[in-house]
Coordinates of N, CA and C in Angstrom, one line a residue:
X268 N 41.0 51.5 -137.5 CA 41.3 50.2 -137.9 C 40.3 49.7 -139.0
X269 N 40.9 48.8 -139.7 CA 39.7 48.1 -140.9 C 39.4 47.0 -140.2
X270 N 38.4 47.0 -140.1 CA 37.7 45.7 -139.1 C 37.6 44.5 -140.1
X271 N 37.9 44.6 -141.3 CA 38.2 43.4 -142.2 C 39.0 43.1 -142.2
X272 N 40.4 43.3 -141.7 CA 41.3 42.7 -141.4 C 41.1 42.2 -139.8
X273 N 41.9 40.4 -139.8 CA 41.9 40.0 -138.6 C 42.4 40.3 -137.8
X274 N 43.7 41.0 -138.4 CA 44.8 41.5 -136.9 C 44.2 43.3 -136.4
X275 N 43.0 43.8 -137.0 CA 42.8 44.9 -136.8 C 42.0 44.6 -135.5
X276 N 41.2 43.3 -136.3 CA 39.8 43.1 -135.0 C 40.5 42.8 -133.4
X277 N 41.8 42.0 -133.7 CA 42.1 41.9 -132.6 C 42.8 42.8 -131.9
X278 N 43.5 43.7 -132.4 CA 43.7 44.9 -132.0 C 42.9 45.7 -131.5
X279 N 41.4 46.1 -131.8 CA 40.5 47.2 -131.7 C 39.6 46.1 -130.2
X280 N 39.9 44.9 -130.8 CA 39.7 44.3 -129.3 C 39.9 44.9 -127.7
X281 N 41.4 44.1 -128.0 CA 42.6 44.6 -126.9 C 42.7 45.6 -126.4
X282 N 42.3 46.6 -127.3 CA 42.0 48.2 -126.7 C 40.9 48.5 -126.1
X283 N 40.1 48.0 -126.7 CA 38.7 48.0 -125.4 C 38.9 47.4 -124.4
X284 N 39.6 46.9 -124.1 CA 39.5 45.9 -123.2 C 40.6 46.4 -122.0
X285 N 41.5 47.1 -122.2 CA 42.6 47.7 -122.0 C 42.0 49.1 -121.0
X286 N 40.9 49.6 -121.8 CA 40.2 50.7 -121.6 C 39.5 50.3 -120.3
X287 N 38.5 49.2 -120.5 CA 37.7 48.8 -119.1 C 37.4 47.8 -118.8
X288 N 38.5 46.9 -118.7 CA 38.5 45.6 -118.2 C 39.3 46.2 -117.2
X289 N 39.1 45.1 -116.4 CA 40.1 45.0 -114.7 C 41.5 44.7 -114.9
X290 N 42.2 45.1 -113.5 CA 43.6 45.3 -114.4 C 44.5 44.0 -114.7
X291 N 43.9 43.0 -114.2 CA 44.5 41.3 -114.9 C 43.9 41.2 -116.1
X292 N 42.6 41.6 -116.6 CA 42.2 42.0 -118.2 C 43.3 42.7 -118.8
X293 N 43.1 44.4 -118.3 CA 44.1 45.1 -119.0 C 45.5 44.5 -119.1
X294 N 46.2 43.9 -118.2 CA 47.6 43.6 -118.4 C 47.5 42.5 -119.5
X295 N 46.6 41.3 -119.9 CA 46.1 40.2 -120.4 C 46.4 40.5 -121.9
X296 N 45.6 41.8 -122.1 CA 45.4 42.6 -123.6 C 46.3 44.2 -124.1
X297 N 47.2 44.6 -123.0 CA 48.2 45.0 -123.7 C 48.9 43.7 -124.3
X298 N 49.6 42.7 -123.4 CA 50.4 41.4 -124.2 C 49.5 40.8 -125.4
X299 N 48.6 40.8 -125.7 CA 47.7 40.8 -126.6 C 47.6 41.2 -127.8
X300 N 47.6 42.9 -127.8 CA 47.6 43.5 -128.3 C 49.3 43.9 -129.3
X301 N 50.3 43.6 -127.9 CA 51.7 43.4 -128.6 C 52.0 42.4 -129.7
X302 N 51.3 41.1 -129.2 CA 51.7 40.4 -130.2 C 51.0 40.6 -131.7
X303 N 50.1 41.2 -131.2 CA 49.1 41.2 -132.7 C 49.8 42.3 -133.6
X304 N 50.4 43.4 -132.4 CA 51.1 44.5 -133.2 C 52.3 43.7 -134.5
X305 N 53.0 42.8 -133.7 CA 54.0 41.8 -134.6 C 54.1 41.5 -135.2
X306 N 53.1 40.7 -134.8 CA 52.1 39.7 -136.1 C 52.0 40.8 -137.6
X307 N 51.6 41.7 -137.6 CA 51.4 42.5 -138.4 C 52.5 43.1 -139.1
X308 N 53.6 43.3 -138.1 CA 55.2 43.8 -138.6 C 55.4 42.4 -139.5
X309 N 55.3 41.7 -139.6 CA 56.0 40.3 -139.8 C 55.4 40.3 -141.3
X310 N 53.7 40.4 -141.4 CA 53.1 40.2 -142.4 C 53.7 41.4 -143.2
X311 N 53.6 42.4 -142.8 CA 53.9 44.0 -143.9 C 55.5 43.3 -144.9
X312 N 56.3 42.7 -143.9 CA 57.5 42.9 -144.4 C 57.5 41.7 -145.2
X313 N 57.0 40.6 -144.6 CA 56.8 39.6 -145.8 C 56.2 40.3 -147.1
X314 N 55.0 40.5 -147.4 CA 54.1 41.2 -148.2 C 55.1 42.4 -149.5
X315 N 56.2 43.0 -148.6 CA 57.2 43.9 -149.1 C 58.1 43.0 -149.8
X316 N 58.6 41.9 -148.7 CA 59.4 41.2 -149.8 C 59.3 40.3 -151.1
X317 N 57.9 40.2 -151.2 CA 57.2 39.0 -152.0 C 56.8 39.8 -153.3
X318 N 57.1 41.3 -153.3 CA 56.4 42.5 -154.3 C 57.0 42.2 -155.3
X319 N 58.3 41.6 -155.5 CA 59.5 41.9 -156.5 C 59.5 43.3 -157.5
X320 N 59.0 44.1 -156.5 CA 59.7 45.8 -157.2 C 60.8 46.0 -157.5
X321 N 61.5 47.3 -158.0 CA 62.3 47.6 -158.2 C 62.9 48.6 -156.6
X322 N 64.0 48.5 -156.8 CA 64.6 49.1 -155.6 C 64.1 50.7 -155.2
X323 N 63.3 51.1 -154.5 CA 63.2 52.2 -154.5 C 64.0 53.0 -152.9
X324 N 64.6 53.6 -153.1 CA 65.8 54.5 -151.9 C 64.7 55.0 -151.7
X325 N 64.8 55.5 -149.8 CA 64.0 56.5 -149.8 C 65.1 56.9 -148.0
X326 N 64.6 57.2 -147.1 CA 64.8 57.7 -146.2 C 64.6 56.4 -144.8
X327 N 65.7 55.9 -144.3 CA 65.6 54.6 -143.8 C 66.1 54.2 -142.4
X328 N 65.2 54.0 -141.5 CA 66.4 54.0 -140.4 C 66.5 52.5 -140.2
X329 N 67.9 52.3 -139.2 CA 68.1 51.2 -139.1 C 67.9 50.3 -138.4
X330 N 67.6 51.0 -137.0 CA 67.3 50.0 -135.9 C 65.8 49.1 -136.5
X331 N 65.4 49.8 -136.9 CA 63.7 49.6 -137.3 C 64.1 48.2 -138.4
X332 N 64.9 48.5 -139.4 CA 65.2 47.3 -139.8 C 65.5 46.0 -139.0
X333 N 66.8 46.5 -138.4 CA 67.5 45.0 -137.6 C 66.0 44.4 -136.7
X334 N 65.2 45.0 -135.9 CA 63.8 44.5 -135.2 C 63.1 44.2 -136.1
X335 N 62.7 44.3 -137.1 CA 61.9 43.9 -138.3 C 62.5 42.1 -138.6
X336 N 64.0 42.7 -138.5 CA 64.5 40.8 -139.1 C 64.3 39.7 -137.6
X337 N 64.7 40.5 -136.9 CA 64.6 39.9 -135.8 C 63.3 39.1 -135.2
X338 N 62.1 40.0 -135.6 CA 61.0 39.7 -135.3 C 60.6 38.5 -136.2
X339 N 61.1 38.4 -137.4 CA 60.6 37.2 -138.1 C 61.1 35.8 -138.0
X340 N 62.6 36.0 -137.2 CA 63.5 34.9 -136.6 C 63.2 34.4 -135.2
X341 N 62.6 35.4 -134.2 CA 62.2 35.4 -132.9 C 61.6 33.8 -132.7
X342 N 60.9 33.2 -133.4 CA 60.4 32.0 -133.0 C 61.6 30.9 -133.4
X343 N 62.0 31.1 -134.5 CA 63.4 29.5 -134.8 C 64.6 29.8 -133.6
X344 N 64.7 31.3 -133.4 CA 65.9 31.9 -132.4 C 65.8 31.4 -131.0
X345 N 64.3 31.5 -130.5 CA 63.9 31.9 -128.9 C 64.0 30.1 -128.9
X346 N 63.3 28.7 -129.8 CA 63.2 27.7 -129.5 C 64.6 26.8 -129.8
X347 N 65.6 27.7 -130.7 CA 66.9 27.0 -130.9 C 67.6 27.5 -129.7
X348 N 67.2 28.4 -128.0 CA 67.8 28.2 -127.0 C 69.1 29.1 -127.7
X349 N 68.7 29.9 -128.1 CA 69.8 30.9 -128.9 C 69.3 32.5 -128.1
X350 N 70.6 32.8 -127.3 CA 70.3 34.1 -126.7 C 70.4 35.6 -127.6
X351 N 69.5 36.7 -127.6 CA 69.9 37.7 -128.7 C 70.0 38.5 -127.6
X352 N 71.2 39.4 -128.3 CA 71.4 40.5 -127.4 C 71.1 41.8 -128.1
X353 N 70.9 43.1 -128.1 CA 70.8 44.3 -129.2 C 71.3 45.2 -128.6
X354 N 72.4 45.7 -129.3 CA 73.2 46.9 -128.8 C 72.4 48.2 -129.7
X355 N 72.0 48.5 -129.8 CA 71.5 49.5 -130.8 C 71.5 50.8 -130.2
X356 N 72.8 51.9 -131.2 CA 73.4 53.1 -130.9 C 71.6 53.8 -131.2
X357 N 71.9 55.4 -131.3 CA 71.0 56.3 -132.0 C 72.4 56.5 -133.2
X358 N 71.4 56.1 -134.3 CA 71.9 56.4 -136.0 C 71.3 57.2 -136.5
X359 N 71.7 57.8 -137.0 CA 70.6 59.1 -138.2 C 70.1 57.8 -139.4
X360 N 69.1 58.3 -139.9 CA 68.6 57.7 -141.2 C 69.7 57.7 -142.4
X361 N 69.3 56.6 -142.7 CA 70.2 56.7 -144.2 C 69.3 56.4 -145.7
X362 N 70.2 56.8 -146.9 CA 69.4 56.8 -148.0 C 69.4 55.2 -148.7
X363 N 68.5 54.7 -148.5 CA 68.3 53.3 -149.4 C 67.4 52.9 -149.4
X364 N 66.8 51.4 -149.4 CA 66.1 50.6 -150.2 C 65.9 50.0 -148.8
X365 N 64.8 50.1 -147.9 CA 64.6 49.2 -147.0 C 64.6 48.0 -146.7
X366 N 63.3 47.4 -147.7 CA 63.1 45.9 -147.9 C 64.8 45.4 -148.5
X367 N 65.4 46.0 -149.3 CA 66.7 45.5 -149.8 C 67.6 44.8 -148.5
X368 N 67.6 46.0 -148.0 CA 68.8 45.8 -146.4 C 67.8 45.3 -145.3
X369 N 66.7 45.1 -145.2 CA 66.0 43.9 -144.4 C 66.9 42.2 -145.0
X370 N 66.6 42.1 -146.4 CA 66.9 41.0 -146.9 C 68.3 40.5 -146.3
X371 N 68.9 41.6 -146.5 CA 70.9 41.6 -145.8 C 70.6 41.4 -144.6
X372 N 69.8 41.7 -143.1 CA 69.9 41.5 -142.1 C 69.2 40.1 -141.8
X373 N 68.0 39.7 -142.5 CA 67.8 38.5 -142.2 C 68.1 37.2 -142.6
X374 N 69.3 37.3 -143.8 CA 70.6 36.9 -144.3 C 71.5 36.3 -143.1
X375 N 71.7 37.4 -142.6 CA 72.6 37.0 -141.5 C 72.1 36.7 -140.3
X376 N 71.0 37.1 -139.7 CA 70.7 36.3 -138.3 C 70.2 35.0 -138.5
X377 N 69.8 34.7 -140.1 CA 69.4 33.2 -140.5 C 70.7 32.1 -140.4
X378 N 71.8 32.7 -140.9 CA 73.0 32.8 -140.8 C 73.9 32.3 -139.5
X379 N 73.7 33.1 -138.9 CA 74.0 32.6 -137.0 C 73.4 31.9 -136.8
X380 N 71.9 32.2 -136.4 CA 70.9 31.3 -136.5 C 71.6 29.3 -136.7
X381 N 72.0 29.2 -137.6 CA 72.1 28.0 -138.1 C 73.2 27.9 -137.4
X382 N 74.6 28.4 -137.5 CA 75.7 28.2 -137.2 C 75.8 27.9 -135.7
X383 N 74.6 28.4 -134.9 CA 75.1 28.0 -133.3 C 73.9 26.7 -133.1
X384 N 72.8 26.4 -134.4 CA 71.9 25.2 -134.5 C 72.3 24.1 -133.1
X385 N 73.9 23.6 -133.7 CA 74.0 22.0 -132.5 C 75.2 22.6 -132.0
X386 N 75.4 23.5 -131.8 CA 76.4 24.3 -130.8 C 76.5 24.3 -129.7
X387 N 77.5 23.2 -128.7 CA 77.4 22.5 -127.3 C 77.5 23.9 -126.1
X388 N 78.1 24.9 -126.9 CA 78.5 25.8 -125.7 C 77.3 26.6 -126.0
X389 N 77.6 28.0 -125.7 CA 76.8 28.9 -125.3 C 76.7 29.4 -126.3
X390 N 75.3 30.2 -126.4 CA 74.6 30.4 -127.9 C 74.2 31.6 -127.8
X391 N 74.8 32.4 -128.6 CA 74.3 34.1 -128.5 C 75.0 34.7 -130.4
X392 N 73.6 35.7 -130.2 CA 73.3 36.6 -131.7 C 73.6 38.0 -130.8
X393 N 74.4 38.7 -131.3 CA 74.9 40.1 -131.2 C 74.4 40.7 -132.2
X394 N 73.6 42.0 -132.1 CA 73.6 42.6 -133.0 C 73.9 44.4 -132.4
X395 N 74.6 44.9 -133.3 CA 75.1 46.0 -132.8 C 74.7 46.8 -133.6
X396 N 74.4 48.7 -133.8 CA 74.2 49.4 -134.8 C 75.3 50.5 -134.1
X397 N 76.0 51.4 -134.7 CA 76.7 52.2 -134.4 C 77.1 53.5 -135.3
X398 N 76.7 54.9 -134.7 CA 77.0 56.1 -136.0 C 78.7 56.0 -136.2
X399 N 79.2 56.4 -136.8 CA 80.7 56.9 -136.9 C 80.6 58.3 -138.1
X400 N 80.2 59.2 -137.3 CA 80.4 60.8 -137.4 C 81.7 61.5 -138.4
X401 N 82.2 60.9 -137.9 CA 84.0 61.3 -138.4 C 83.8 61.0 -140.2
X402 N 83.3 59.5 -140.2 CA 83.3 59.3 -141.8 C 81.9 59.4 -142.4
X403 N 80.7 59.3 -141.5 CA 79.3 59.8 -142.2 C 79.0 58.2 -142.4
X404 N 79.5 57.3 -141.5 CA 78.7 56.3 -142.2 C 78.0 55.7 -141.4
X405 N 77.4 54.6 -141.5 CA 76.4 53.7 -140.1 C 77.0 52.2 -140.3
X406 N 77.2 51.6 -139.1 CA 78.0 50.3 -139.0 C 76.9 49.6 -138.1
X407 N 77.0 48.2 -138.7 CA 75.8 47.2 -138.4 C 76.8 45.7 -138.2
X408 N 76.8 45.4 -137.0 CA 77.5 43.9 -136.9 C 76.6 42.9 -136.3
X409 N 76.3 42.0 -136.8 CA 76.0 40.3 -136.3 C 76.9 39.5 -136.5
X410 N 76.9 39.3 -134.9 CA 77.9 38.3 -133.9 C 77.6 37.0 -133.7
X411 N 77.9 35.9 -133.8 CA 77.5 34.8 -133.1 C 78.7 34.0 -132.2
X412 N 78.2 33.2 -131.6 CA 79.2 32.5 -130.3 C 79.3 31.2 -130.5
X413 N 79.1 30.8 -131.9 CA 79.5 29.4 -132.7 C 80.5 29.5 -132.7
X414 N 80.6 28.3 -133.8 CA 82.3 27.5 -134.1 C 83.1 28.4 -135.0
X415 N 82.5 29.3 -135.7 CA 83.4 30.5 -136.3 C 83.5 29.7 -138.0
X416 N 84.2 30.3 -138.8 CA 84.6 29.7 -140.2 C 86.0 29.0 -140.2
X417 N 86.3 28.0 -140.9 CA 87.7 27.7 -140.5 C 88.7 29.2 -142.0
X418 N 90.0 29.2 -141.4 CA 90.4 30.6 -142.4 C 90.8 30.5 -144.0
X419 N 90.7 28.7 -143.9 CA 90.8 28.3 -145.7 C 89.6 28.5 -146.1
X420 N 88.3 29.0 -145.9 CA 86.9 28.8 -146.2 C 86.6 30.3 -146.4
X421 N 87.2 31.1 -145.2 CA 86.7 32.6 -145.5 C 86.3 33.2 -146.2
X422 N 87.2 33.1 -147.1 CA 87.3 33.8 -148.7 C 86.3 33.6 -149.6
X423 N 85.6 32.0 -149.1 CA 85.0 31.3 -150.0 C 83.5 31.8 -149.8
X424 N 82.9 31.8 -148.3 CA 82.0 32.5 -148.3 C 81.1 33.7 -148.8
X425 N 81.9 34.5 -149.3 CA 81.7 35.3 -150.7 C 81.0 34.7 -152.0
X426 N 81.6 34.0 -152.3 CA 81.1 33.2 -153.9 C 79.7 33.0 -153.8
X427 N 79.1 32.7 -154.9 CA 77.6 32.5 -155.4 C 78.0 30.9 -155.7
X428 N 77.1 30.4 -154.3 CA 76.6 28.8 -154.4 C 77.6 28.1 -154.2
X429 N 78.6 28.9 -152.9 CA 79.3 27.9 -152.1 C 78.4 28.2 -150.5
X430 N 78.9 26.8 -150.2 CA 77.8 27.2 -148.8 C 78.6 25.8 -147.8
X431 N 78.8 26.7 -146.4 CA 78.9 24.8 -145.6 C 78.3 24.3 -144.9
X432 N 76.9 24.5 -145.3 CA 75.8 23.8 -144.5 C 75.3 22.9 -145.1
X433 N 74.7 21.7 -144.8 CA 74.3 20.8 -145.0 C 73.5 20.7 -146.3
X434 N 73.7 19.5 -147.2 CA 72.4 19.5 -148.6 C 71.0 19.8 -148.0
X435 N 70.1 20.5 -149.0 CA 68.8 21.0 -148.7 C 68.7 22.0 -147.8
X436 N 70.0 22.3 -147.1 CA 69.6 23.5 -146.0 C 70.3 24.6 -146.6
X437 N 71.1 24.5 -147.4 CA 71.8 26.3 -147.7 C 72.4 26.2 -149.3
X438 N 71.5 27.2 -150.1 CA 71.8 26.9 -151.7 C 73.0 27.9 -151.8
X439 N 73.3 29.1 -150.9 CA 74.8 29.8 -151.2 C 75.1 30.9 -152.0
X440 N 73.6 31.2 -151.9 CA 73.4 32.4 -152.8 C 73.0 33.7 -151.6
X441 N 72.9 33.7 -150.7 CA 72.4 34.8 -149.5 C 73.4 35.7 -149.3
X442 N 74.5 35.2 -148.9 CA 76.0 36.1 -149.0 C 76.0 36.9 -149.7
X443 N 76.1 36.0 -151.1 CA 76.7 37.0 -152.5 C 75.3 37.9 -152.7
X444 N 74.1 37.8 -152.2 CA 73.0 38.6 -152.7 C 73.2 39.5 -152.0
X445 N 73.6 39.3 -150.5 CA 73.8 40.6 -150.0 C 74.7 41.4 -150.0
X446 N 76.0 41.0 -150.2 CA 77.2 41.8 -150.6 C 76.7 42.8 -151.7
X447 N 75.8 42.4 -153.1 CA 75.8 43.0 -154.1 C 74.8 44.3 -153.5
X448 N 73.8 43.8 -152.7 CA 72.7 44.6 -151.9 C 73.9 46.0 -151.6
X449 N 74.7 45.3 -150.5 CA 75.4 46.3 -149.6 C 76.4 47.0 -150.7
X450 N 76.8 46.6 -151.6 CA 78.0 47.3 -152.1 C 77.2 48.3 -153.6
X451 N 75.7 48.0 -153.5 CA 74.7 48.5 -154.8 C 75.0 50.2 -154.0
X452 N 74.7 50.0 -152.3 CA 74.5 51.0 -151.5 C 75.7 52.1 -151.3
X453 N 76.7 51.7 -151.9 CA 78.1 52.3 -151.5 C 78.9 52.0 -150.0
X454 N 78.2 50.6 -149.5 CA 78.9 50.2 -148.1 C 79.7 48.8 -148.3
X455 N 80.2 48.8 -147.6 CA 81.1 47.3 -147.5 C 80.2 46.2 -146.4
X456 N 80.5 44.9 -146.9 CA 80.2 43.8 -145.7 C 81.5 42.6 -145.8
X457 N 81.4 42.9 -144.5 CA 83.0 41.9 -144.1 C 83.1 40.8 -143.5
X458 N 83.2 39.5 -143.5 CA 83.6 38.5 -142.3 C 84.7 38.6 -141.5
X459 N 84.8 38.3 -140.2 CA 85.8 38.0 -139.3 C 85.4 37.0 -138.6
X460 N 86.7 36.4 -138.1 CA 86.3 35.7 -136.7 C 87.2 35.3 -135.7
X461 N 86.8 36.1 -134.4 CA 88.1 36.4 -133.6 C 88.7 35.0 -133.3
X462 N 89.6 35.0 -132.5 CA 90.6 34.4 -131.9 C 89.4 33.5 -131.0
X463 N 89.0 34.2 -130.1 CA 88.1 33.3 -129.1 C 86.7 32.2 -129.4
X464 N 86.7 32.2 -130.9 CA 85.6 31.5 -131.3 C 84.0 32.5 -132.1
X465 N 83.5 31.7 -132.7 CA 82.4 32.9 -133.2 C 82.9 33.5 -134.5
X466 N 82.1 34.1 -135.1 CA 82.0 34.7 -136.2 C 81.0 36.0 -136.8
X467 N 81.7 37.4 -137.1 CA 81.1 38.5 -137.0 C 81.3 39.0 -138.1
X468 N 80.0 39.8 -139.0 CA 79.4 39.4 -140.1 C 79.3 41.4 -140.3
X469 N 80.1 42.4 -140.6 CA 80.0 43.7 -140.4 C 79.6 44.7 -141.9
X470 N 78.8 45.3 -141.7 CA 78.3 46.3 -142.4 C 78.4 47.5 -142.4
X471 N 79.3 48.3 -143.1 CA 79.0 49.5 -143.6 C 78.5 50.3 -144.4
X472 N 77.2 51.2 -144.4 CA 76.9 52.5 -144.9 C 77.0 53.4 -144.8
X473 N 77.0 54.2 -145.9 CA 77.2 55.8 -145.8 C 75.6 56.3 -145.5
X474 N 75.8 57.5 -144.8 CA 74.6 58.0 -144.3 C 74.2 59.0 -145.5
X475 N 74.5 59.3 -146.3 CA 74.3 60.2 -147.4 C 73.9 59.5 -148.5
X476 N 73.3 60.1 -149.3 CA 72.8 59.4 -150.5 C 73.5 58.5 -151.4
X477 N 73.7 57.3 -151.9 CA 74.5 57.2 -153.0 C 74.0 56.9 -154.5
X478 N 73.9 57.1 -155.5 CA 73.9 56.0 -156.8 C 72.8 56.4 -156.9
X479 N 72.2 56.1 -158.4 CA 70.4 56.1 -158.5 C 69.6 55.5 -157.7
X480 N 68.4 55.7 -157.6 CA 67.3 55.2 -156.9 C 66.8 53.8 -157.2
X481 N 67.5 53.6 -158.6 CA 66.8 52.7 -159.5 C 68.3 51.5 -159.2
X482 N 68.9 51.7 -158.8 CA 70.4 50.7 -159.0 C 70.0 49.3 -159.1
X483 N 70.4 48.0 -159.2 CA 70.1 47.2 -159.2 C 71.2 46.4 -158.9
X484 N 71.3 45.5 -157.1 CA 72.6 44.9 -156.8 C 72.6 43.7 -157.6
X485 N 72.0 43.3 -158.1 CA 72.9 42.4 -159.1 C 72.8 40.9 -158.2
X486 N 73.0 40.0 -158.9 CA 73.4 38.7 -157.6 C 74.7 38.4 -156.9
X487 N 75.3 39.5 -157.2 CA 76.2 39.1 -156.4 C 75.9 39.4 -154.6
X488 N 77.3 38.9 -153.7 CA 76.9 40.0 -152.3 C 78.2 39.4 -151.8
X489 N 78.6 39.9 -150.4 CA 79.6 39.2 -149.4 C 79.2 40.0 -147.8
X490 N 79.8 39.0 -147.1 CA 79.5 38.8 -145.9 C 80.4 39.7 -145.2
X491 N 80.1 40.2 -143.7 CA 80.9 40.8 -142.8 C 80.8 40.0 -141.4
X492 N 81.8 40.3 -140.4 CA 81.9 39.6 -139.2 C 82.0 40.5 -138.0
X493 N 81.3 40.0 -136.9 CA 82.4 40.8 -135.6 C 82.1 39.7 -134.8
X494 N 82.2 40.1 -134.0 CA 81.9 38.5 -132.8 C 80.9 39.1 -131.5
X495 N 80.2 38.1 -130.9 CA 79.6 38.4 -129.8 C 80.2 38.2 -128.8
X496 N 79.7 38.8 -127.6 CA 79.9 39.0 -126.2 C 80.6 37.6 -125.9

């Protein structure tokens, strides 16, 4: 550990403590130690997103992403009384731009996130990951158990700097950033929204490499759907 970093001290803490403290200590400073571990997830990927590099592909798995977005949403999520559920298959790694497709996932749970905000019924984020073998590709859905989109609007959600959230809360560019993100990658992202309410927000990638390393999605993006439980 670098003991000049704060979250290190508190970590290298926790472990001692873990080691020979009594076991209401030990149990005290594993939860301790968890959150510091987070804490740290939270900072790296901030720190990643703030770099403004160039897209670099490398070798990526996915669950690790969707927990990464998750983790930075966990406090607006857990206090907006918004239930998360995580289906998460085993996926093989795929070739892309991590921080890129973090951006796309925290896109969309910000996304739900808002949409179930003053939502009278029940409030749930689905998030699913799934291999599909047959075509080589990896499928990613966020669900929510809001009011859904109305079907004149669908379409619209796509566009750069349409948005139906309130002035000051949504400039309308997150969609289209991500669509360009996902479709830079050779995947699709789709909206739906079933019959029973909610709106599911779906992702497709290929598990195999696509395009240069260097690609650049562009501003555009669009959205995918499936629905939660």
């Amino acid at each position: 550990h670098e003991l000049n970093n704060p979250l290190s001290v508190v970590v290298a803490r926790a472990v001692m403590l873990e080691e020979r403290g009594d076991p209401a200590t030990r149990t005290a400073a594993v939860k301790i130690r968890a959150a510091a571990d987070r804490c740290a997830r939270i900072v790296r990927t901030f720190l990643a997103m703030a770099r403004q590099q160039r897209p670099e592909r490398g070798s990526v798995a996915i669950n690790d992403v969707v927990t990464a977005a998750l983790d930075i949403t966990a406090y607006a999520v857990r206090t907006s009384g918004i239930e998360v559920v995580l289906d998460l298959a085993a996926v093989p790694p795929i070739h892309a731009d991590a921080d890129q497709l973090h951006q796309v996932l925290l896109n969309l749970v910000i996304n739900a996130q808002h949409a179930l905000q003053d939502h009278p019924g029940s409030r749930c984020i689905r998030v699913t990951t799934r291999h599909d073998p047959a075509l080589e590709v990896v499928r990613i859905s966020v669900a929510d158990s809001g009011p859904g989109i109305p079907a004149e609007l669908r379409a619209r959600v796509f566009e750069p700097y349409f948005t139906t959230k309130p002035i000051g809360v949504g400039t309308g560019v997150g969609l289209a950033v991500s669509l360009g993100i996902v479709e830079a990658h050779g995947g699709t992202l789709t909206v739906d929204c079933p019959p029973d309410g909610g709106a599911v927000f779906r992702i497709t990638l290929p598990v195999g490499a696509v395009g240069p390393a260097d690609a650049d999605p562009g501003p555009e993006g669009a959205p995918s759907a499936q629905r939660c439980r």
